[in-house]
Coordinates of N, CA and C in Angstrom, one line a residue:
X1 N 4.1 -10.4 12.3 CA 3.3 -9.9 11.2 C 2.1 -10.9 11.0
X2 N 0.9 -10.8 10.7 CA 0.0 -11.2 10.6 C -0.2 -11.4 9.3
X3 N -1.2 -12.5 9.0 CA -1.5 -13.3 8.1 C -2.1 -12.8 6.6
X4 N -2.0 -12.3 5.7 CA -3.1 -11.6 5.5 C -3.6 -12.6 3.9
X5 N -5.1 -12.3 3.2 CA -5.4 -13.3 2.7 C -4.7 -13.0 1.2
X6 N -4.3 -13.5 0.1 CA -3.8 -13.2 -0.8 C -4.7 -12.6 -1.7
X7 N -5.9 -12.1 -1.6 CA -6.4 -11.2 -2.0 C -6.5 -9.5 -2.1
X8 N -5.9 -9.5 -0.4 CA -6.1 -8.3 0.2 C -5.6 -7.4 -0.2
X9 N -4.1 -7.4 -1.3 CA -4.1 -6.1 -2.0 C -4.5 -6.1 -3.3
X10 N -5.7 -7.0 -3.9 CA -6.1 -6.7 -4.9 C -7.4 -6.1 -4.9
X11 N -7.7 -5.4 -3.6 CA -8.6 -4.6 -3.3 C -8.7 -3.1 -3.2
X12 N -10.0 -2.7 -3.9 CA -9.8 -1.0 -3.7 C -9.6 -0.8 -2.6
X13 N -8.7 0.3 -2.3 CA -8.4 0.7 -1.7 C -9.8 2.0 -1.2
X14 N -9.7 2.6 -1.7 CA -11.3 3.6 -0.9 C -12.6 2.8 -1.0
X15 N -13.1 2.1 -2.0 CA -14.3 1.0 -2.0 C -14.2 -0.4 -1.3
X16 N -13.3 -0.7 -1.3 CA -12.8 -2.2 -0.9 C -13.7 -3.4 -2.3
X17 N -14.0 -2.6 -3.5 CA -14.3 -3.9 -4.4 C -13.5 -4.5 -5.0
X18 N -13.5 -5.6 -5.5 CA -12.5 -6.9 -5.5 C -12.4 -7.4 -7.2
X19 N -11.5 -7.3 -7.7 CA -12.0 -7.4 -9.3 C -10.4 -8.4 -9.6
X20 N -11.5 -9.7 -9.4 CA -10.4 -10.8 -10.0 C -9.7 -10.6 -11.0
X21 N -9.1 -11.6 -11.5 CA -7.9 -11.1 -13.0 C -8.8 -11.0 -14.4
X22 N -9.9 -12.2 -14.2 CA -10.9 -11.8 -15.4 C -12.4 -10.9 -15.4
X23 N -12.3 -9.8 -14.7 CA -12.3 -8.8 -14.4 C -12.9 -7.4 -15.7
X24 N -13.4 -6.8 -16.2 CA -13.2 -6.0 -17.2 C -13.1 -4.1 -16.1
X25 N -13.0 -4.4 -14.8 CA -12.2 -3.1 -14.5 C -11.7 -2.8 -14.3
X26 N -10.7 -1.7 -13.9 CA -9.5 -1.6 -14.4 C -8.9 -1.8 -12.7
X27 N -7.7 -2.1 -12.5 CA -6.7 -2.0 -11.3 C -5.9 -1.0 -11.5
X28 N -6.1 0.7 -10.9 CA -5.1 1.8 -11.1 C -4.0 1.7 -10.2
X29 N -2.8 1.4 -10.2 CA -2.0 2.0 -9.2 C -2.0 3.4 -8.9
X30 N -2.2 3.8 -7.1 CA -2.4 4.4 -6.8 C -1.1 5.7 -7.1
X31 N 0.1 4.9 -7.4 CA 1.0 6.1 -6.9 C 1.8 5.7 -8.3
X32 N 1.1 5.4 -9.2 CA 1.9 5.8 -10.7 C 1.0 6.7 -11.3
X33 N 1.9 7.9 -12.3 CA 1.3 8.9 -13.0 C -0.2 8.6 -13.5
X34 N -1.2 9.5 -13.7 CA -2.4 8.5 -14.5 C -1.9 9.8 -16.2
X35 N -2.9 10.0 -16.6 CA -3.2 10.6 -18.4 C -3.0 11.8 -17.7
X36 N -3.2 12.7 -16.7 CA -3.5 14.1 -16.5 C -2.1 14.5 -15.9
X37 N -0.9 13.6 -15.4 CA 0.5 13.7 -14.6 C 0.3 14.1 -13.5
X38 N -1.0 14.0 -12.8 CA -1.5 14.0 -11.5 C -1.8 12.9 -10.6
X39 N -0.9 12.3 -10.0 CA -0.7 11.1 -9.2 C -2.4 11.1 -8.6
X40 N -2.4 9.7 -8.7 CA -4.2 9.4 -7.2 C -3.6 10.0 -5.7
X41 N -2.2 9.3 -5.3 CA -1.9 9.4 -4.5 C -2.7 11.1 -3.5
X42 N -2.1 11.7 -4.7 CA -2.4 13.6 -4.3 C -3.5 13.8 -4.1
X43 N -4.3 13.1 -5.6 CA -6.2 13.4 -5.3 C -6.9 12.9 -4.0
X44 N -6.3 11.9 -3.7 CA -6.6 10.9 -2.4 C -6.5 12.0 -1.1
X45 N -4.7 12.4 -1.2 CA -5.0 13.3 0.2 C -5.7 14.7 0.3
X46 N -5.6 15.2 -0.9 CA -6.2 16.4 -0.9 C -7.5 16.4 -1.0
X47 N -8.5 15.0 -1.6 CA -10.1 15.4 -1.7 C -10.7 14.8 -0.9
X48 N -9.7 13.7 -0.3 CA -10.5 13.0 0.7 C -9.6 12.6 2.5
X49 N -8.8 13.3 2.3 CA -7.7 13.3 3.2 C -7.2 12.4 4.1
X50 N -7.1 11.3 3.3 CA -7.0 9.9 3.3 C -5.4 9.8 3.4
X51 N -4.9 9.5 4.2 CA -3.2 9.5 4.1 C -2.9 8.3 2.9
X52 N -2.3 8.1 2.3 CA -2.1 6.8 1.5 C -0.4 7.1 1.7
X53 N 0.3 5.9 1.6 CA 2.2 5.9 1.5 C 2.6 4.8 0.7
X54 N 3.5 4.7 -0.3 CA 3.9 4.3 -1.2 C 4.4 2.3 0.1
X55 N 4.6 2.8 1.4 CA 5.4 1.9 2.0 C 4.1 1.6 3.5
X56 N 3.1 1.8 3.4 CA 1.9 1.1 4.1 C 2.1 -0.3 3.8
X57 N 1.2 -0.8 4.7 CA 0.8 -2.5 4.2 C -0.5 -2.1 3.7
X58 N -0.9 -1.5 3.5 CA -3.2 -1.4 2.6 C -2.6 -1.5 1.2
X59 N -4.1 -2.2 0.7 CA -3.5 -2.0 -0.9 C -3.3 -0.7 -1.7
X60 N -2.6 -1.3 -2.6 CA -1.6 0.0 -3.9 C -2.6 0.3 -5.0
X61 N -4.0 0.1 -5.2 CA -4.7 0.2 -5.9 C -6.2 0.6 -5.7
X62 N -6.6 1.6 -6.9 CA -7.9 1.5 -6.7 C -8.7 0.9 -7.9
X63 N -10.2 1.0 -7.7 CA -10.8 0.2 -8.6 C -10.6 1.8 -10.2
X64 N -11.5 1.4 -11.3 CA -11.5 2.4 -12.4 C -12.9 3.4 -11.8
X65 N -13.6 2.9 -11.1 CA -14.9 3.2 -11.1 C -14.5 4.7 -9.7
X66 N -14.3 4.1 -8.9 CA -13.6 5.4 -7.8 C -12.4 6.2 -8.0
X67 N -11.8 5.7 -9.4 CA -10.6 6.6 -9.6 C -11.2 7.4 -10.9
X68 N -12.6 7.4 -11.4 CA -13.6 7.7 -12.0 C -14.2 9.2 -11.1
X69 N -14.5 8.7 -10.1 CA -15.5 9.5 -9.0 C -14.1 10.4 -8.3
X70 N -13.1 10.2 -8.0 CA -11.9 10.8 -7.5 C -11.9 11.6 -8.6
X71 N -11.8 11.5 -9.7 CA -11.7 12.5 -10.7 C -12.4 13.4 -10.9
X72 N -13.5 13.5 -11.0 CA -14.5 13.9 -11.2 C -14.6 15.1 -9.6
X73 N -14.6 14.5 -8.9 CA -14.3 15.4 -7.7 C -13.1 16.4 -7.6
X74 N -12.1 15.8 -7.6 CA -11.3 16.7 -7.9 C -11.2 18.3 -8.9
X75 N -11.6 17.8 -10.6 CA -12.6 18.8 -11.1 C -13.4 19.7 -10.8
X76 N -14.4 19.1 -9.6 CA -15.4 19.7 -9.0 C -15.1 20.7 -7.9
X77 N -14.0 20.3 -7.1 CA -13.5 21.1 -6.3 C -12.7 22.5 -6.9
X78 N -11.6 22.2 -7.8 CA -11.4 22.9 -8.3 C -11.9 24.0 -9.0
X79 N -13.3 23.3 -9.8 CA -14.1 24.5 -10.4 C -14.8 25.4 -9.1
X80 N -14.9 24.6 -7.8 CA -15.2 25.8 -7.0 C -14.5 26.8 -6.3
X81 N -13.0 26.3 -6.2 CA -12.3 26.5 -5.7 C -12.0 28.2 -7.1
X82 N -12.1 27.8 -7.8 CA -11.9 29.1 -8.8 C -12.8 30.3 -8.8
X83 N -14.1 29.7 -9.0 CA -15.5 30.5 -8.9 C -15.0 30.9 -7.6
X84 N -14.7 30.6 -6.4 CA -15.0 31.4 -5.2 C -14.0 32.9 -5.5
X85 N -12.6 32.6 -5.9 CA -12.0 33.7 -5.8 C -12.2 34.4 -6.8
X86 N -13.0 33.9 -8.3 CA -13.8 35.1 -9.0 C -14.5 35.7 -8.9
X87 N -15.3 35.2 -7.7 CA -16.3 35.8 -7.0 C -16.2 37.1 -6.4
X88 N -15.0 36.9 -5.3 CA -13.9 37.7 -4.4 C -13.6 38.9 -5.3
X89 N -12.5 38.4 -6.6 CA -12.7 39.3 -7.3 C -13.6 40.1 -7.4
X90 N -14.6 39.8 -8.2 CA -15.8 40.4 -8.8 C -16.3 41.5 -8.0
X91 N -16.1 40.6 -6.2 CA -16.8 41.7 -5.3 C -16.1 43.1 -5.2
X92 N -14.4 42.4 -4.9 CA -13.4 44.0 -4.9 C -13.4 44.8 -6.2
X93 N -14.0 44.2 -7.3 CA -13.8 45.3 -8.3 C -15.0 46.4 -8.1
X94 N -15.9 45.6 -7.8 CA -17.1 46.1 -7.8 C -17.2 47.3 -6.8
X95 N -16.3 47.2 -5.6 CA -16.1 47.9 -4.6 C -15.4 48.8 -4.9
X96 N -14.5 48.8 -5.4 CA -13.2 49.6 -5.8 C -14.1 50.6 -6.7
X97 N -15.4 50.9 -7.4 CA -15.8 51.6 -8.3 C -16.8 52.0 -7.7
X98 N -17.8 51.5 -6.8 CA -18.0 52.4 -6.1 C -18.2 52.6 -4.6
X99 N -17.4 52.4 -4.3 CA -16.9 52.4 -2.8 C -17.3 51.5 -2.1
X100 N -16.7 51.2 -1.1 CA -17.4 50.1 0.0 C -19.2 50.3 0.8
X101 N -19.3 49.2 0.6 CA -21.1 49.8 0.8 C -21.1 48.3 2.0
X102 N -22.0 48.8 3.1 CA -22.6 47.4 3.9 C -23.5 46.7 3.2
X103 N -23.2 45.5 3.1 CA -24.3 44.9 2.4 C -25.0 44.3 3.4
X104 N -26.7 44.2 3.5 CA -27.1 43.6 4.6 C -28.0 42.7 4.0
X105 N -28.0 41.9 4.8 CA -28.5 39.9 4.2 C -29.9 39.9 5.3
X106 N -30.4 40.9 5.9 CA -31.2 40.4 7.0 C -32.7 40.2 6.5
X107 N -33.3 39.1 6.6 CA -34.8 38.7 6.2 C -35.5 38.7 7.3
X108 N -36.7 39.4 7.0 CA -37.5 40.1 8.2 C -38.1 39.1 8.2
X109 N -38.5 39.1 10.0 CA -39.5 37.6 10.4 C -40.7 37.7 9.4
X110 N -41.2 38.4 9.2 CA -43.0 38.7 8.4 C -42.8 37.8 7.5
X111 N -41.7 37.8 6.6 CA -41.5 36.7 5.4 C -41.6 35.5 5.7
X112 N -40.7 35.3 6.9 CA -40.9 33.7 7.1 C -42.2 33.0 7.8
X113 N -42.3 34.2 8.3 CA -43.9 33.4 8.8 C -44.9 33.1 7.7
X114 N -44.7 33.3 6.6 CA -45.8 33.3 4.7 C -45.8 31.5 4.5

């Protein structure tokens, strides 16, 4: 096994910034509950498809500032991930009342030449 410096797992883990003990940001463990009962661990694989394991040698932490932006993302995805199949919806109802219609998307060259 190789050396490693006694720093190395007090680094983020997705940024790699380094926040000594007197420090004012925060150290999140990655694979303890946060306020929402939604592990980092999950947001990690699922928004950025980052494997992380409780039993790796990389650090067990991230900084407050990327578990900030992990959050925030996650939210983001989700709010699109909803809009798209309200969307879906929206379209089949729309269809269902009055029938299926072709919709055609095609922009005539004349426009783009303007």
């Amino acid at each position: 096994m190789c050396n490693l410096p006694p720093k190395f797992h007090s680094v983020c883990r997705l940024c790699l910034s380094f926040c000594g003990d007197n420090c004012s940001d925060v150290k999140l463990p990655i694979f303890d509950r946060d306020k929402d009962k939604s592990r980092l661990s999950d947001m990690i694989m699922a928004n950025l498809s980052i494997m992380v394991s409780p039993t790796d040698l990389l650090p067990q932490v991230v900084c407050g500032s990327c578990a900030h932006k992990l959050d925030e993302f996650h939210t983001f995805r989700e709010l699109t991930h909803k809009s798209e199949r309200l969307l879906e919806q929206f379209l089949q109802y729309a269809n269902s009342l009055s029938g299926p219609k072709e919709v055609s998307y095609h922009i005539k060259t004349s426009t783009l030449l303007l």
